C-alpha angles and dihedrals in degrees: 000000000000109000088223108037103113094049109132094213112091121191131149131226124202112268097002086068086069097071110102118245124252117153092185095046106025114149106193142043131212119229126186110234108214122207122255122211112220131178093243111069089207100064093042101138116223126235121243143104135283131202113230123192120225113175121038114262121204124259105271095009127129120270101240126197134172125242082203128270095304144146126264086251089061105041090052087040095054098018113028101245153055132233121235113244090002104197081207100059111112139181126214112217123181128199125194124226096251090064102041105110093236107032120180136243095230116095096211096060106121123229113273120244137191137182106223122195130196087244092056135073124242108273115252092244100048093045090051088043087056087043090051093044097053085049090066105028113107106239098022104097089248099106 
């Protein structure tokens, strides 16, 4: 696995930005080359980056490197583009109190919230909360 796949900071460098993105299979890593200061003026070395390849990638095959376990937002937002069926695309739903199957009787319990992706299934709580909704909702057969 990549050492820096899951940084938040997006940011993309000239000819490195071409590899395509695979967080699961990604071959190679980016590190940052910092400039050392040496006596001699001729041997300064020079900062940059280097690509360095970790996992072994097929004769012919694509060069593949991860912008980091993200959603499809922030991957548009830092890179320019989604990835179709993104294991990493969530979605946040919040439900209040008033509709949570067992509320409490307690005023100060917070909404419950749950971040629901298209690889996982509903979670138990927010499916009985729709069901109860649709029970009590006027024009939904539920009544």
């Amino acid at each position: 696995m990549c050492s820096d796949c899951d940084a938040d900071d997006g940011f993309m460098i000239p000819l490195i930005d071409l590899l395509n993105h695979d967080h699961d299979s990604c071959h190679v890593v980016v590190q940052a080359i910092k400039a050392e200061s040496t006596q001699n003026s001729e041997q300064k070395q020079k900062s940059g980056v280097e690509v360095v390849v970790e996992s072994p990638c097929s004769p012919g095959g694509q060069i593949l490197y991860s912008y980091g376990a993200k959603g499809n937002l922030a991957l548009l937002r830092a890179y320019g583009f989604c990835q179709f069926e993104n294991p990493h695309e969530t979605v946040r739903v919040t439900m209040p109190q008033s509709l949570q199957p067992n509320p409490s009787s307690s005023s100060d319990t917070q909404s419950a919230s749950f971040e629901i992706s298209h690889l996982d299934p509903i979670p138990e709580a927010l499916f009985e909360a729709a069901q109860d909704a649709c029970k009590d909702s006027p024009g939904t057969g539920g009544e």
